[in-house]
Amino acid sequence: MTAVAFGLLCLLLVGPVPELLSRARWPMRAPRAAIALWQAIALAAVLSAFSAGLAIAANLLRPGPDGTPTTSITAEIDRLGWPLWLLSVGALAATLLVGARLVVTTIRVGVRTRARRSMHRRLVDLTATLDEPVVCDDHPLRARYVRRLAVDHPLAYCLPGRQRRVVVTDGAVERLSDDELRAVLAHERAHLRARHDLVIEAFIALQAAFPRFVRSKSALGAVELLAEALADDQAVARTSPTTLARALVAVSDSSAPVGALAAGGSTTVARINRLAVPNSSWTALLAYAAAATVLVVPTIAVAVPWLVELSRILGG
């Protein structure tokens, strides 16, 4: 029953729960807390999957009369019966497969993303027309890692990592006022400081690890939107909602290369609309409480039985 409970909880946390949360409107009023809730749900789903596997393994290796785990397959088949034994072995194998896919996918996504960023960073550094540490003391384009490209299309994005870059084009500089350009750069710097790319990478790996028929397709898009909303809040703190809204409209039809985070994009309208609605502290508090509950309950459910068993073994 423990394995079944954890298995059902895992299926809920990778399917229906993310689907419902992605359709909710309140996360845009508390983006930081909503991202924390998304992360808690993702981590709880992984913990639940492994907890189901551990419960099945414990059932297959139930201690014998002498207190040591049973290692005889024939004895376990006689005790459980063929149908239940095959079901338990299949469920344990599926759990191990999900865990292996999660590890492999996380490594693969990280390696590929960093390789693409490194290649694009080299191209940007070779073609950039702005390479001076300081252009003008009172000008927004003053950071060492800012690069300006001779491109007429208005575009602004960042490349996270140790050798970070913020890329703007001539089209963006010409179309935006200084305040609007300052808002765009503040948006990109917020991405770099908070390392939103790592949060997004984790959800890409999680989405690839679970089978398509059980996972939600909306989780990644919802987290990406919340990351943009968080960066928008930082830009608003340095400028104003109106300034940022004008800047977002100017770069709304821009897109970023793979592995980069752009100021514009398909979510621009939703992000501009939320600028008129203030963030809610109560909503954030409830979201943090929900995140703690979602994460703590499966953790305690996993830890307590094993701690009790460890105490029994050490006490014996």
Short mmCIF file of N, CA and C in Angstrom, two decimals, residues 148-222:
data_model
loop_
_atom_site.label_atom_id
_atom_site.label_comp_id
_atom_site.label_asym_id
_atom_site.label_seq_id
_atom_site.Cartn_x
_atom_site.Cartn_y
_atom_site.Cartn_z
N ARG A 148 27.12 44.74 -28.15
CA ARG A 148 26.19 45.36 -29.09
C ARG A 148 26.48 44.86 -30.49
N LEU A 149 25.43 44.39 -31.17
CA LEU A 149 25.58 43.83 -32.51
C LEU A 149 25.01 44.79 -33.54
N ALA A 150 25.65 44.85 -34.68
CA ALA A 150 25.20 45.72 -35.77
C ALA A 150 24.07 45.04 -36.54
N VAL A 151 22.92 44.97 -35.90
CA VAL A 151 21.73 44.35 -36.47
C VAL A 151 20.58 45.33 -36.35
N ASP A 152 19.84 45.53 -37.44
CA ASP A 152 18.76 46.50 -37.43
C ASP A 152 17.55 46.04 -36.63
N HIS A 153 17.36 44.73 -36.52
CA HIS A 153 16.19 44.21 -35.79
C HIS A 153 16.37 44.43 -34.29
N PRO A 154 15.35 44.98 -33.59
CA PRO A 154 15.50 45.20 -32.14
C PRO A 154 15.51 43.87 -31.38
N LEU A 155 16.58 43.61 -30.69
CA LEU A 155 16.76 42.33 -30.02
C LEU A 155 17.59 42.53 -28.76
N ALA A 156 17.18 41.87 -27.67
CA ALA A 156 17.94 41.92 -26.43
C ALA A 156 17.79 40.58 -25.73
N TYR A 157 18.91 39.97 -25.35
CA TYR A 157 18.87 38.69 -24.65
C TYR A 157 20.16 38.52 -23.86
N CYS A 158 20.18 37.50 -23.01
CA CYS A 158 21.37 37.24 -22.20
C CYS A 158 21.80 35.78 -22.36
N LEU A 159 23.09 35.57 -22.19
CA LEU A 159 23.69 34.23 -22.20
C LEU A 159 24.23 33.98 -20.80
N PRO A 160 23.55 33.17 -19.98
CA PRO A 160 24.00 32.93 -18.61
C PRO A 160 25.28 32.09 -18.58
N GLY A 161 25.88 32.02 -17.42
CA GLY A 161 27.07 31.21 -17.24
C GLY A 161 28.20 32.01 -16.60
N ARG A 162 29.35 31.37 -16.46
CA ARG A 162 30.50 32.07 -15.88
C ARG A 162 30.94 33.23 -16.75
N GLN A 163 30.95 33.03 -18.07
CA GLN A 163 31.29 34.11 -19.01
C GLN A 163 29.99 34.66 -19.58
N ARG A 164 29.24 35.32 -18.75
CA ARG A 164 27.92 35.80 -19.12
C ARG A 164 28.01 36.93 -20.13
N ARG A 165 26.94 37.08 -20.88
CA ARG A 165 26.83 38.16 -21.85
C ARG A 165 25.40 38.67 -21.88
N VAL A 166 25.27 39.99 -22.06
CA VAL A 166 23.99 40.61 -22.41
C VAL A 166 24.16 41.19 -23.80
N VAL A 167 23.32 40.78 -24.70
CA VAL A 167 23.45 41.16 -26.11
C VAL A 167 22.30 42.09 -26.49
N VAL A 168 22.63 43.23 -27.08
CA VAL A 168 21.64 44.16 -27.62
C VAL A 168 22.05 44.51 -29.04
N THR A 169 21.09 44.82 -29.86
CA THR A 169 21.37 45.17 -31.24
C THR A 169 21.23 46.67 -31.46
N ASP A 170 21.76 47.14 -32.59
CA ASP A 170 21.61 48.55 -32.95
C ASP A 170 20.14 48.92 -33.04
N GLY A 171 19.32 47.98 -33.55
CA GLY A 171 17.89 48.26 -33.66
C GLY A 171 17.25 48.54 -32.32
N ALA A 172 17.66 47.80 -31.29
CA ALA A 172 17.11 48.02 -29.96
C ALA A 172 17.58 49.35 -29.38
N VAL A 173 18.86 49.65 -29.55
CA VAL A 173 19.41 50.90 -29.02
C VAL A 173 18.76 52.11 -29.68
N GLU A 174 18.53 52.04 -30.99
CA GLU A 174 17.94 53.16 -31.71
C GLU A 174 16.45 53.34 -31.40
N ARG A 175 15.76 52.23 -31.18
CA ARG A 175 14.32 52.31 -30.96
C ARG A 175 13.97 52.66 -29.51
N LEU A 176 14.82 52.26 -28.58
CA LEU A 176 14.53 52.46 -27.15
C LEU A 176 15.14 53.75 -26.65
N SER A 177 14.42 54.39 -25.73
CA SER A 177 15.01 55.52 -25.02
C SER A 177 16.01 55.00 -24.00
N ASP A 178 16.76 55.90 -23.37
CA ASP A 178 17.74 55.46 -22.36
C ASP A 178 17.06 54.74 -21.21
N ASP A 179 15.92 55.27 -20.75
CA ASP A 179 15.20 54.62 -19.65
C ASP A 179 14.69 53.24 -20.06
N GLU A 180 14.16 53.15 -21.28
CA GLU A 180 13.67 51.85 -21.75
C GLU A 180 14.82 50.86 -21.93
N LEU A 181 15.94 51.33 -22.42
CA LEU A 181 17.11 50.46 -22.56
C LEU A 181 17.61 50.03 -21.19
N ARG A 182 17.56 50.93 -20.25
CA ARG A 182 17.96 50.59 -18.88
C ARG A 182 17.04 49.51 -18.30
N ALA A 183 15.76 49.59 -18.61
CA ALA A 183 14.80 48.59 -18.14
C ALA A 183 15.09 47.23 -18.75
N VAL A 184 15.39 47.20 -20.03
CA VAL A 184 15.70 45.93 -20.70
C VAL A 184 16.96 45.31 -20.13
N LEU A 185 17.98 46.12 -19.91
CA LEU A 185 19.23 45.59 -19.35
C LEU A 185 19.03 45.11 -17.91
N ALA A 186 18.20 45.82 -17.15
CA ALA A 186 17.91 45.38 -15.79
C ALA A 186 17.18 44.03 -15.82
N HIS A 187 16.31 43.85 -16.78
CA HIS A 187 15.61 42.58 -16.95
C HIS A 187 16.60 41.44 -17.21
N GLU A 188 17.53 41.66 -18.11
CA GLU A 188 18.50 40.61 -18.45
C GLU A 188 19.46 40.35 -17.29
N ARG A 189 19.88 41.40 -16.60
CA ARG A 189 20.77 41.21 -15.46
C ARG A 189 20.09 40.43 -14.35
N ALA A 190 18.78 40.61 -14.20
CA ALA A 190 18.04 39.85 -13.20
C ALA A 190 18.09 38.36 -13.52
N HIS A 191 17.97 38.02 -14.79
CA HIS A 191 18.11 36.62 -15.20
C HIS A 191 19.49 36.08 -14.82
N LEU A 192 20.50 36.88 -15.07
CA LEU A 192 21.87 36.42 -14.80
C LEU A 192 22.13 36.25 -13.31
N ARG A 193 21.67 37.20 -12.51
CA ARG A 193 21.91 37.13 -11.06
C ARG A 193 21.18 35.95 -10.42
N ALA A 194 19.94 35.75 -10.79
CA ALA A 194 19.12 34.71 -10.17
C ALA A 194 19.35 33.33 -10.78
N ARG A 195 20.10 33.27 -11.89
CA ARG A 195 20.35 32.00 -12.59
C ARG A 195 19.04 31.28 -12.90
N HIS A 196 18.13 32.00 -13.52
CA HIS A 196 16.87 31.40 -13.93
C HIS A 196 17.08 30.27 -14.93
N ASP A 197 18.19 30.30 -15.63
CA ASP A 197 18.47 29.25 -16.60
C ASP A 197 18.59 27.88 -15.93
N LEU A 198 19.11 27.84 -14.71
CA LEU A 198 19.25 26.56 -14.01
C LEU A 198 17.88 26.00 -13.64
N VAL A 199 16.96 26.87 -13.24
CA VAL A 199 15.60 26.42 -12.92
C VAL A 199 14.94 25.83 -14.17
N ILE A 200 15.10 26.52 -15.29
CA ILE A 200 14.48 26.05 -16.53
C ILE A 200 15.11 24.75 -16.99
N GLU A 201 16.43 24.62 -16.87
CA GLU A 201 17.11 23.38 -17.24
C GLU A 201 16.59 22.20 -16.44
N ALA A 202 16.37 22.42 -15.14
CA ALA A 202 15.87 21.34 -14.29
C ALA A 202 14.51 20.85 -14.77
N PHE A 203 13.64 21.75 -15.19
CA PHE A 203 12.32 21.35 -15.65
C PHE A 203 12.40 20.70 -17.04
N ILE A 204 13.34 21.10 -17.85
CA ILE A 204 13.54 20.42 -19.13
C ILE A 204 13.94 18.97 -18.89
N ALA A 205 14.86 18.75 -17.97
CA ALA A 205 15.30 17.40 -17.64
C ALA A 205 14.17 16.58 -17.04
N LEU A 206 13.40 17.18 -16.14
CA LEU A 206 12.30 16.47 -15.50
C LEU A 206 11.24 16.08 -16.52
N GLN A 207 10.95 16.97 -17.46
CA GLN A 207 9.96 16.68 -18.48
C GLN A 207 10.40 15.51 -19.35
N ALA A 208 11.70 15.43 -19.65
CA ALA A 208 12.19 14.34 -20.49
C ALA A 208 12.30 13.03 -19.73
N ALA A 209 12.42 13.08 -18.41
CA ALA A 209 12.64 11.85 -17.63
C ALA A 209 11.37 11.01 -17.52
N PHE A 210 10.21 11.64 -17.35
CA PHE A 210 8.98 10.90 -17.17
C PHE A 210 8.32 10.60 -18.52
N PRO A 211 7.61 9.49 -18.63
CA PRO A 211 6.94 9.15 -19.90
C PRO A 211 5.95 10.22 -20.32
N ARG A 212 5.74 10.35 -21.61
CA ARG A 212 4.88 11.41 -22.14
C ARG A 212 3.44 11.28 -21.68
N PHE A 213 2.96 10.05 -21.49
CA PHE A 213 1.54 9.86 -21.19
C PHE A 213 1.19 10.22 -19.74
N VAL A 214 2.19 10.49 -18.89
CA VAL A 214 1.89 10.86 -17.50
C VAL A 214 2.32 12.29 -17.18
N ARG A 215 3.25 12.87 -17.91
CA ARG A 215 3.78 14.18 -17.54
C ARG A 215 2.93 15.30 -18.12
N SER A 216 2.99 16.44 -17.48
CA SER A 216 2.30 17.63 -17.97
C SER A 216 3.15 18.33 -19.02
N LYS A 217 2.51 18.82 -20.06
CA LYS A 217 3.20 19.55 -21.12
C LYS A 217 3.30 21.04 -20.82
N SER A 218 2.62 21.49 -19.78
CA SER A 218 2.53 22.93 -19.50
C SER A 218 3.51 23.41 -18.45
N ALA A 219 4.14 22.50 -17.73
CA ALA A 219 4.99 22.91 -16.61
C ALA A 219 6.15 23.78 -17.06
N LEU A 220 6.85 23.36 -18.10
CA LEU A 220 8.02 24.11 -18.56
C LEU A 220 7.64 25.51 -19.01
N GLY A 221 6.58 25.62 -19.80
CA GLY A 221 6.14 26.94 -20.26
C GLY A 221 5.73 27.86 -19.12
N ALA A 222 5.06 27.29 -18.11
CA ALA A 222 4.65 28.09 -16.96
C ALA A 222 5.85 28.60 -16.18
#
